[in-house]
Amino acid sequence: MYKHPLLDRDKMTTKEALDILKEGNQRFVNNLRENKDYPSLLGITKNQQHPFASILSCSDSRAPVELIFDQAIGDIFSVRLAGNIASNDAIGSLEFGIKYLKSKLLVVMGHTSCGAVKACCDHFEDGSITEVISKITPCLDLEDITKDDRNSGNVDFVQNVSNLNVKQQIKEILNSSKIIAECHEKKDILIIGAMYNIETGEVNFFES
Ligand SMILES: [Zn+2]
């Protein structure tokens, strides 16, 4: 039976919160997902929530956060936008998850073969997509390794930009959000970047 750790979350350390995600991803990769009692979880969470992690990740249909970390109702405060961009609305949502719902962890997670990153690499423009892409654009200048084929056809270039984008969005969050910067300074939360591999199902966390 799945044991919902909701009641112990005040005592949870940031490292324990990270370990829960790492262990959950291992279960997902090994096809050993826990059997969750959803009706019971609905009862436990109907009047309260205490998600241990707030995660900013991409809208991509191949990167469903709860599934890849083998988590359930009430576990993750999930903000998903194409390119895992830290827009003002995304940051406001994360502030809510961290300050008021007391998440211990803030993860910014990109993924391999991200369409938003690829679009940025090709300087794609269309409608409001242009604004989303513009939040990734600074990473093109930051990528100074690739000399030729700086476009979406170059897998290594795309991946380098994706890695830089995760770091860039973390920087954006800390620069724009006093609330999150304060929680981070007080060590109430751990902020960490991550990269999800859509082929293997594995999440690699960046060194913090
Ligand atoms: Zn994506």
PDB file of C-alpha atoms and ligand atoms in Angstrom:
ATOM      1  CA  MET A   1       0.000   0.000   0.000  1.00  0.00           C
ATOM      2  CA  TYR A   2       1.301   3.459  -0.905  1.00  0.00           C
ATOM      3  CA  LYS A   3       2.037   5.467   2.234  1.00  0.00           C
ATOM      4  CA  HIS A   4       1.380   9.149   1.748  1.00  0.00           C
ATOM      5  CA  PRO A   5       4.033  11.105   3.653  1.00  0.00           C
ATOM      6  CA  LEU A   6       1.892  14.247   3.975  1.00  0.00           C
ATOM      7  CA  LEU A   7       1.941  14.339   7.775  1.00  0.00           C
ATOM      8  CA  ASP A   8       5.730  14.130   8.060  1.00  0.00           C
ATOM      9  CA  ARG A   9       6.552  16.802   5.534  1.00  0.00           C
ATOM     10  CA  ASP A  10       7.214  19.604   8.002  1.00  0.00           C
ATOM     11  CA  LYS A  11      10.087  17.546   9.358  1.00  0.00           C
ATOM     12  CA  MET A  12      11.404  16.536   5.949  1.00  0.00           C
ATOM     13  CA  THR A  13      14.846  17.899   5.018  1.00  0.00           C
ATOM     14  CA  THR A  14      15.624  19.283   1.576  1.00  0.00           C
ATOM     15  CA  LYS A  15      17.921  16.315   0.954  1.00  0.00           C
ATOM     16  CA  GLU A  16      15.190  13.853   1.864  1.00  0.00           C
ATOM     17  CA  ALA A  17      12.841  15.605  -0.549  1.00  0.00           C
ATOM     18  CA  LEU A  18      15.431  15.266  -3.324  1.00  0.00           C
ATOM     19  CA  ASP A  19      16.018  11.603  -2.457  1.00  0.00           C
ATOM     20  CA  ILE A  20      12.273  10.919  -2.788  1.00  0.00           C
ATOM     21  CA  LEU A  21      12.358  12.268  -6.354  1.00  0.00           C
ATOM     22  CA  LYS A  22      15.522  10.311  -7.205  1.00  0.00           C
ATOM     23  CA  GLU A  23      14.088   7.074  -5.816  1.00  0.00           C
ATOM     24  CA  GLY A  24      10.773   7.681  -7.586  1.00  0.00           C
ATOM     25  CA  ASN A  25      12.553   8.171 -10.907  1.00  0.00           C
ATOM     26  CA  GLN A  26      14.484   4.936 -10.377  1.00  0.00           C
ATOM     27  CA  ARG A  27      11.192   3.089  -9.795  1.00  0.00           C
ATOM     28  CA  PHE A  28       9.810   4.651 -12.984  1.00  0.00           C
ATOM     29  CA  VAL A  29      12.856   3.655 -15.049  1.00  0.00           C
ATOM     30  CA  ASN A  30      12.780   0.113 -13.664  1.00  0.00           C
ATOM     31  CA  ASN A  31       9.022  -0.219 -14.165  1.00  0.00           C
ATOM     32  CA  LEU A  32       8.514  -0.692 -10.412  1.00  0.00           C
ATOM     33  CA  ARG A  33       5.993   2.091  -9.799  1.00  0.00           C
ATOM     34  CA  GLU A  34       4.214   1.982  -6.455  1.00  0.00           C
ATOM     35  CA  ASN A  35       0.562   1.043  -6.384  1.00  0.00           C
ATOM     36  CA  LYS A  36      -1.174   4.215  -5.232  1.00  0.00           C
ATOM     37  CA  ASP A  37      -4.457   4.281  -3.369  1.00  0.00           C
ATOM     38  CA  TYR A  38      -6.020   7.283  -5.077  1.00  0.00           C
ATOM     39  CA  PRO A  39      -9.389   7.237  -3.257  1.00  0.00           C
ATOM     40  CA  SER A  40      -7.515   7.322   0.057  1.00  0.00           C
ATOM     41  CA  LEU A  41      -5.269  10.160  -1.191  1.00  0.00           C
ATOM     42  CA  LEU A  42      -8.342  12.146  -2.235  1.00  0.00           C
ATOM     43  CA  GLY A  43      -9.561  11.867   1.345  1.00  0.00           C
ATOM     44  CA  ILE A  44      -6.218  12.869   2.871  1.00  0.00           C
ATOM     45  CA  THR A  45      -5.780  15.905   0.624  1.00  0.00           C
ATOM     46  CA  LYS A  46      -9.354  17.170   0.279  1.00  0.00           C
ATOM     47  CA  ASN A  47      -8.833  19.998   2.779  1.00  0.00           C
ATOM     48  CA  GLN A  48      -5.077  20.449   2.673  1.00  0.00           C
ATOM     49  CA  GLN A  49      -1.998  20.095   0.534  1.00  0.00           C
ATOM     50  CA  HIS A  50       1.678  20.073   1.384  1.00  0.00           C
ATOM     51  CA  PRO A  51       3.591  19.263  -1.808  1.00  0.00           C
ATOM     52  CA  PHE A  52       7.203  18.531  -0.892  1.00  0.00           C
ATOM     53  CA  ALA A  53       8.511  19.725  -4.264  1.00  0.00           C
ATOM     54  CA  SER A  54       7.681  22.595  -6.613  1.00  0.00           C
ATOM     55  CA  ILE A  55       8.805  21.832 -10.129  1.00  0.00           C
ATOM     56  CA  LEU A  56       9.077  24.103 -13.155  1.00  0.00           C
ATOM     57  CA  SER A  57       9.205  21.895 -16.229  1.00  0.00           C
ATOM     58  CA  CYS A  58       8.234  21.791 -19.891  1.00  0.00           C
ATOM     59  CA  SER A  59       4.705  21.246 -21.222  1.00  0.00           C
ATOM     60  CA  ASP A  60       6.002  18.481 -23.487  1.00  0.00           C
ATOM     61  CA  SER A  61       3.608  15.520 -23.452  1.00  0.00           C
ATOM     62  CA  ARG A  62       6.549  13.153 -23.106  1.00  0.00           C
ATOM     63  CA  ALA A  63       7.661  14.611 -19.779  1.00  0.00           C
ATOM     64  CA  PRO A  64       4.744  14.096 -17.343  1.00  0.00           C
ATOM     65  CA  VAL A  65       6.177  15.079 -13.973  1.00  0.00           C
ATOM     66  CA  GLU A  66       4.204  12.911 -11.545  1.00  0.00           C
ATOM     67  CA  LEU A  67       4.704   9.821 -13.706  1.00  0.00           C
ATOM     68  CA  ILE A  68       8.441  10.138 -14.188  1.00  0.00           C
ATOM     69  CA  PHE A  69       8.999  10.690 -10.447  1.00  0.00           C
ATOM     70  CA  ASP A  70       6.373   8.092  -9.474  1.00  0.00           C
ATOM     71  CA  GLN A  71       4.519  10.571  -7.270  1.00  0.00           C
ATOM     72  CA  ALA A  72       0.819  11.014  -6.602  1.00  0.00           C
ATOM     73  CA  ILE A  73      -1.891  13.477  -5.611  1.00  0.00           C
ATOM     74  CA  GLY A  74      -0.592  16.123  -3.203  1.00  0.00           C
ATOM     75  CA  ASP A  75       3.091  15.462  -3.836  1.00  0.00           C
ATOM     76  CA  ILE A  76       4.214  17.973  -6.445  1.00  0.00           C
ATOM     77  CA  PHE A  77       3.300  21.587  -7.108  1.00  0.00           C
ATOM     78  CA  SER A  78       3.736  21.496 -10.847  1.00  0.00           C
ATOM     79  CA  VAL A  79       4.298  24.490 -13.126  1.00  0.00           C
ATOM     80  CA  ARG A  80       4.623  23.531 -16.762  1.00  0.00           C
ATOM     81  CA  LEU A  81       5.371  25.898 -19.619  1.00  0.00           C
ATOM     82  CA  ALA A  82       7.012  25.215 -22.966  1.00  0.00           C
ATOM     83  CA  GLY A  83      10.771  25.462 -22.525  1.00  0.00           C
ATOM     84  CA  ASN A  84      10.383  25.473 -18.712  1.00  0.00           C
ATOM     85  CA  ILE A  85      10.594  29.236 -18.864  1.00  0.00           C
ATOM     86  CA  ALA A  86      10.460  31.324 -15.699  1.00  0.00           C
ATOM     87  CA  SER A  87       7.834  33.813 -16.858  1.00  0.00           C
ATOM     88  CA  ASN A  88       6.306  36.150 -14.269  1.00  0.00           C
ATOM     89  CA  ASP A  89       3.277  33.876 -13.966  1.00  0.00           C
ATOM     90  CA  ALA A  90       5.477  30.837 -13.502  1.00  0.00           C
ATOM     91  CA  ILE A  91       7.483  32.608 -10.804  1.00  0.00           C
ATOM     92  CA  GLY A  92       4.299  33.712  -9.021  1.00  0.00           C
ATOM     93  CA  SER A  93       3.057  30.126  -9.018  1.00  0.00           C
ATOM     94  CA  LEU A  94       6.375  28.872  -7.652  1.00  0.00           C
ATOM     95  CA  GLU A  95       6.288  31.516  -4.919  1.00  0.00           C
ATOM     96  CA  PHE A  96       2.906  30.134  -3.864  1.00  0.00           C
ATOM     97  CA  GLY A  97       4.188  26.556  -3.796  1.00  0.00           C
ATOM     98  CA  ILE A  98       7.262  27.487  -1.799  1.00  0.00           C
ATOM     99  CA  LYS A  99       6.141  30.183   0.619  1.00  0.00           C
ATOM    100  CA  TYR A 100       2.563  29.109   1.317  1.00  0.00           C
ATOM    101  CA  LEU A 101       2.569  25.376   0.624  1.00  0.00           C
ATOM    102  CA  LYS A 102       6.053  24.947   2.083  1.00  0.00           C
ATOM    103  CA  SER A 103       7.721  22.888  -0.608  1.00  0.00           C
ATOM    104  CA  LYS A 104      11.238  21.898   0.402  1.00  0.00           C
ATOM    105  CA  LEU A 105      12.549  21.667  -3.092  1.00  0.00           C
ATOM    106  CA  LEU A 106      12.474  23.810  -6.226  1.00  0.00           C
ATOM    107  CA  VAL A 107      13.432  21.871  -9.328  1.00  0.00           C
ATOM    108  CA  VAL A 108      13.799  23.452 -12.762  1.00  0.00           C
ATOM    109  CA  MET A 109      13.741  20.559 -15.193  1.00  0.00           C
ATOM    110  CA  GLY A 110      14.465  20.590 -18.899  1.00  0.00           C
ATOM    111  CA  HIS A 111      14.379  17.575 -21.183  1.00  0.00           C
ATOM    112  CA  THR A 112      16.206  16.198 -24.178  1.00  0.00           C
ATOM    113  CA  SER A 113      14.912  17.047 -27.642  1.00  0.00           C
ATOM    114  CA  CYS A 114      12.891  20.020 -26.351  1.00  0.00           C
ATOM    115  CA  GLY A 115      10.849  21.612 -29.128  1.00  0.00           C
ATOM    116  CA  ALA A 116      10.975  25.060 -27.545  1.00  0.00           C
ATOM    117  CA  VAL A 117      14.766  24.927 -27.316  1.00  0.00           C
ATOM    118  CA  LYS A 118      15.011  23.657 -30.880  1.00  0.00           C
ATOM    119  CA  ALA A 119      12.752  26.485 -32.046  1.00  0.00           C
ATOM    120  CA  CYS A 120      15.026  28.947 -30.262  1.00  0.00           C
ATOM    121  CA  CYS A 121      18.081  27.413 -31.949  1.00  0.00           C
ATOM    122  CA  ASP A 122      16.382  28.082 -35.316  1.00  0.00           C
ATOM    123  CA  HIS A 123      15.239  31.624 -34.348  1.00  0.00           C
ATOM    124  CA  PHE A 124      11.638  30.547 -34.916  1.00  0.00           C
ATOM    125  CA  GLU A 125       8.917  33.185 -34.630  1.00  0.00           C
ATOM    126  CA  ASP A 126       5.108  32.860 -34.647  1.00  0.00           C
ATOM    127  CA  GLY A 127       2.383  34.453 -32.562  1.00  0.00           C
ATOM    128  CA  SER A 128       2.895  34.326 -28.793  1.00  0.00           C
ATOM    129  CA  ILE A 129       5.367  31.469 -29.241  1.00  0.00           C
ATOM    130  CA  THR A 130       7.916  34.196 -30.067  1.00  0.00           C
ATOM    131  CA  GLU A 131       7.684  35.516 -26.507  1.00  0.00           C
ATOM    132  CA  VAL A 132       8.206  32.063 -25.013  1.00  0.00           C
ATOM    133  CA  ILE A 133      11.254  31.503 -27.203  1.00  0.00           C
ATOM    134  CA  SER A 134      12.686  34.916 -26.305  1.00  0.00           C
ATOM    135  CA  LYS A 135      13.146  33.746 -22.719  1.00  0.00           C
ATOM    136  CA  ILE A 136      15.527  31.050 -23.967  1.00  0.00           C
ATOM    137  CA  THR A 137      17.386  33.245 -26.486  1.00  0.00           C
ATOM    138  CA  PRO A 138      20.098  34.507 -24.047  1.00  0.00           C
ATOM    139  CA  CYS A 139      21.338  30.905 -23.874  1.00  0.00           C
ATOM    140  CA  LEU A 140      22.367  31.016 -27.541  1.00  0.00           C
ATOM    141  CA  ASP A 141      25.059  33.577 -26.714  1.00  0.00           C
ATOM    142  CA  LEU A 142      26.041  31.651 -23.600  1.00  0.00           C
ATOM    143  CA  GLU A 143      26.703  28.566 -25.734  1.00  0.00           C
ATOM    144  CA  ASP A 144      30.227  29.315 -26.977  1.00  0.00           C
ATOM    145  CA  ILE A 145      31.430  25.777 -27.656  1.00  0.00           C
ATOM    146  CA  THR A 146      29.704  25.063 -30.964  1.00  0.00           C
ATOM    147  CA  LYS A 147      31.225  26.868 -33.927  1.00  0.00           C
ATOM    148  CA  ASP A 148      29.318  25.318 -36.853  1.00  0.00           C
ATOM    149  CA  ASP A 149      25.782  24.062 -37.352  1.00  0.00           C
ATOM    150  CA  ARG A 150      24.289  26.160 -34.603  1.00  0.00           C
ATOM    151  CA  ASN A 151      20.765  24.976 -35.365  1.00  0.00           C
ATOM    152  CA  SER A 152      18.181  22.396 -34.274  1.00  0.00           C
ATOM    153  CA  GLY A 153      19.755  19.757 -36.511  1.00  0.00           C
ATOM    154  CA  ASN A 154      22.788  19.629 -34.227  1.00  0.00           C
ATOM    155  CA  VAL A 155      21.829  17.413 -31.272  1.00  0.00           C
ATOM    156  CA  ASP A 156      24.826  18.430 -29.156  1.00  0.00           C
ATOM    157  CA  PHE A 157      24.185  22.132 -29.694  1.00  0.00           C
ATOM    158  CA  VAL A 158      20.499  21.726 -28.758  1.00  0.00           C
ATOM    159  CA  GLN A 159      21.454  19.818 -25.611  1.00  0.00           C
ATOM    160  CA  ASN A 160      24.067  22.401 -24.596  1.00  0.00           C
ATOM    161  CA  VAL A 161      21.466  25.149 -24.973  1.00  0.00           C
ATOM    162  CA  SER A 162      18.957  23.075 -22.981  1.00  0.00           C
ATOM    163  CA  ASN A 163      21.405  22.662 -20.101  1.00  0.00           C
ATOM    164  CA  LEU A 164      22.187  26.373 -20.157  1.00  0.00           C
ATOM    165  CA  ASN A 165      18.462  27.141 -20.264  1.00  0.00           C
ATOM    166  CA  VAL A 166      17.823  25.289 -17.006  1.00  0.00           C
ATOM    167  CA  LYS A 167      20.552  27.333 -15.316  1.00  0.00           C
ATOM    168  CA  GLN A 168      19.298  30.520 -16.954  1.00  0.00           C
ATOM    169  CA  GLN A 169      15.749  30.004 -15.660  1.00  0.00           C
ATOM    170  CA  ILE A 170      17.035  29.338 -12.126  1.00  0.00           C
ATOM    171  CA  LYS A 171      18.991  32.588 -12.328  1.00  0.00           C
ATOM    172  CA  GLU A 172      15.887  34.388 -13.573  1.00  0.00           C
ATOM    173  CA  ILE A 173      13.832  33.053 -10.654  1.00  0.00           C
ATOM    174  CA  LEU A 174      16.417  34.150  -8.084  1.00  0.00           C
ATOM    175  CA  ASN A 175      16.837  37.578  -9.694  1.00  0.00           C
ATOM    176  CA  SER A 176      13.104  38.231 -10.040  1.00  0.00           C
ATOM    177  CA  SER A 177      11.664  36.713  -6.883  1.00  0.00           C
ATOM    178  CA  LYS A 178      12.500  38.205  -3.523  1.00  0.00           C
ATOM    179  CA  ILE A 179      10.313  35.578  -1.865  1.00  0.00           C
ATOM    180  CA  ILE A 180      12.176  32.632  -3.371  1.00  0.00           C
ATOM    181  CA  ALA A 181      15.602  34.257  -2.963  1.00  0.00           C
ATOM    182  CA  GLU A 182      14.891  34.750   0.758  1.00  0.00           C
ATOM    183  CA  CYS A 183      13.718  31.148   1.236  1.00  0.00           C
ATOM    184  CA  HIS A 184      16.864  30.036  -0.567  1.00  0.00           C
ATOM    185  CA  GLU A 185      19.140  32.209   1.582  1.00  0.00           C
ATOM    186  CA  LYS A 186      17.532  30.893   4.757  1.00  0.00           C
ATOM    187  CA  LYS A 187      18.106  27.376   3.398  1.00  0.00           C
ATOM    188  CA  ASP A 188      14.404  26.594   3.723  1.00  0.00           C
ATOM    189  CA  ILE A 189      14.568  25.209   0.202  1.00  0.00           C
ATOM    190  CA  LEU A 190      17.025  23.536  -2.103  1.00  0.00           C
ATOM    191  CA  ILE A 191      17.029  24.803  -5.693  1.00  0.00           C
ATOM    192  CA  ILE A 192      18.323  22.354  -8.234  1.00  0.00           C
ATOM    193  CA  GLY A 193      18.374  21.935 -12.015  1.00  0.00           C
ATOM    194  CA  ALA A 194      17.585  18.665 -13.746  1.00  0.00           C
ATOM    195  CA  MET A 195      17.470  17.155 -17.207  1.00  0.00           C
ATOM    196  CA  TYR A 196      14.965  14.468 -18.216  1.00  0.00           C
ATOM    197  CA  ASN A 197      15.977  12.059 -20.953  1.00  0.00           C
ATOM    198  CA  ILE A 198      12.875  11.266 -23.001  1.00  0.00           C
ATOM    199  CA  GLU A 199      14.488   8.103 -24.409  1.00  0.00           C
ATOM    200  CA  THR A 200      15.698   6.430 -21.211  1.00  0.00           C
ATOM    201  CA  GLY A 201      13.216   7.926 -18.734  1.00  0.00           C
ATOM    202  CA  GLU A 202      16.084   8.976 -16.499  1.00  0.00           C
ATOM    203  CA  VAL A 203      16.339  12.310 -14.717  1.00  0.00           C
ATOM    204  CA  ASN A 204      19.830  13.647 -14.094  1.00  0.00           C
ATOM    205  CA  PHE A 205      20.079  16.288 -11.394  1.00  0.00           C
ATOM    206  CA  PHE A 206      22.703  18.986 -11.844  1.00  0.00           C
ATOM    207  CA  GLU A 207      25.388  19.374  -9.221  1.00  0.00           C
ATOM    208  CA  SER A 208      24.185  22.081  -6.859  1.00  0.00           C
TER     209      SER A 208
HETATM  210 ZN    ZN B   1      10.218  20.975 -24.100  1.00  0.00          ZN
END
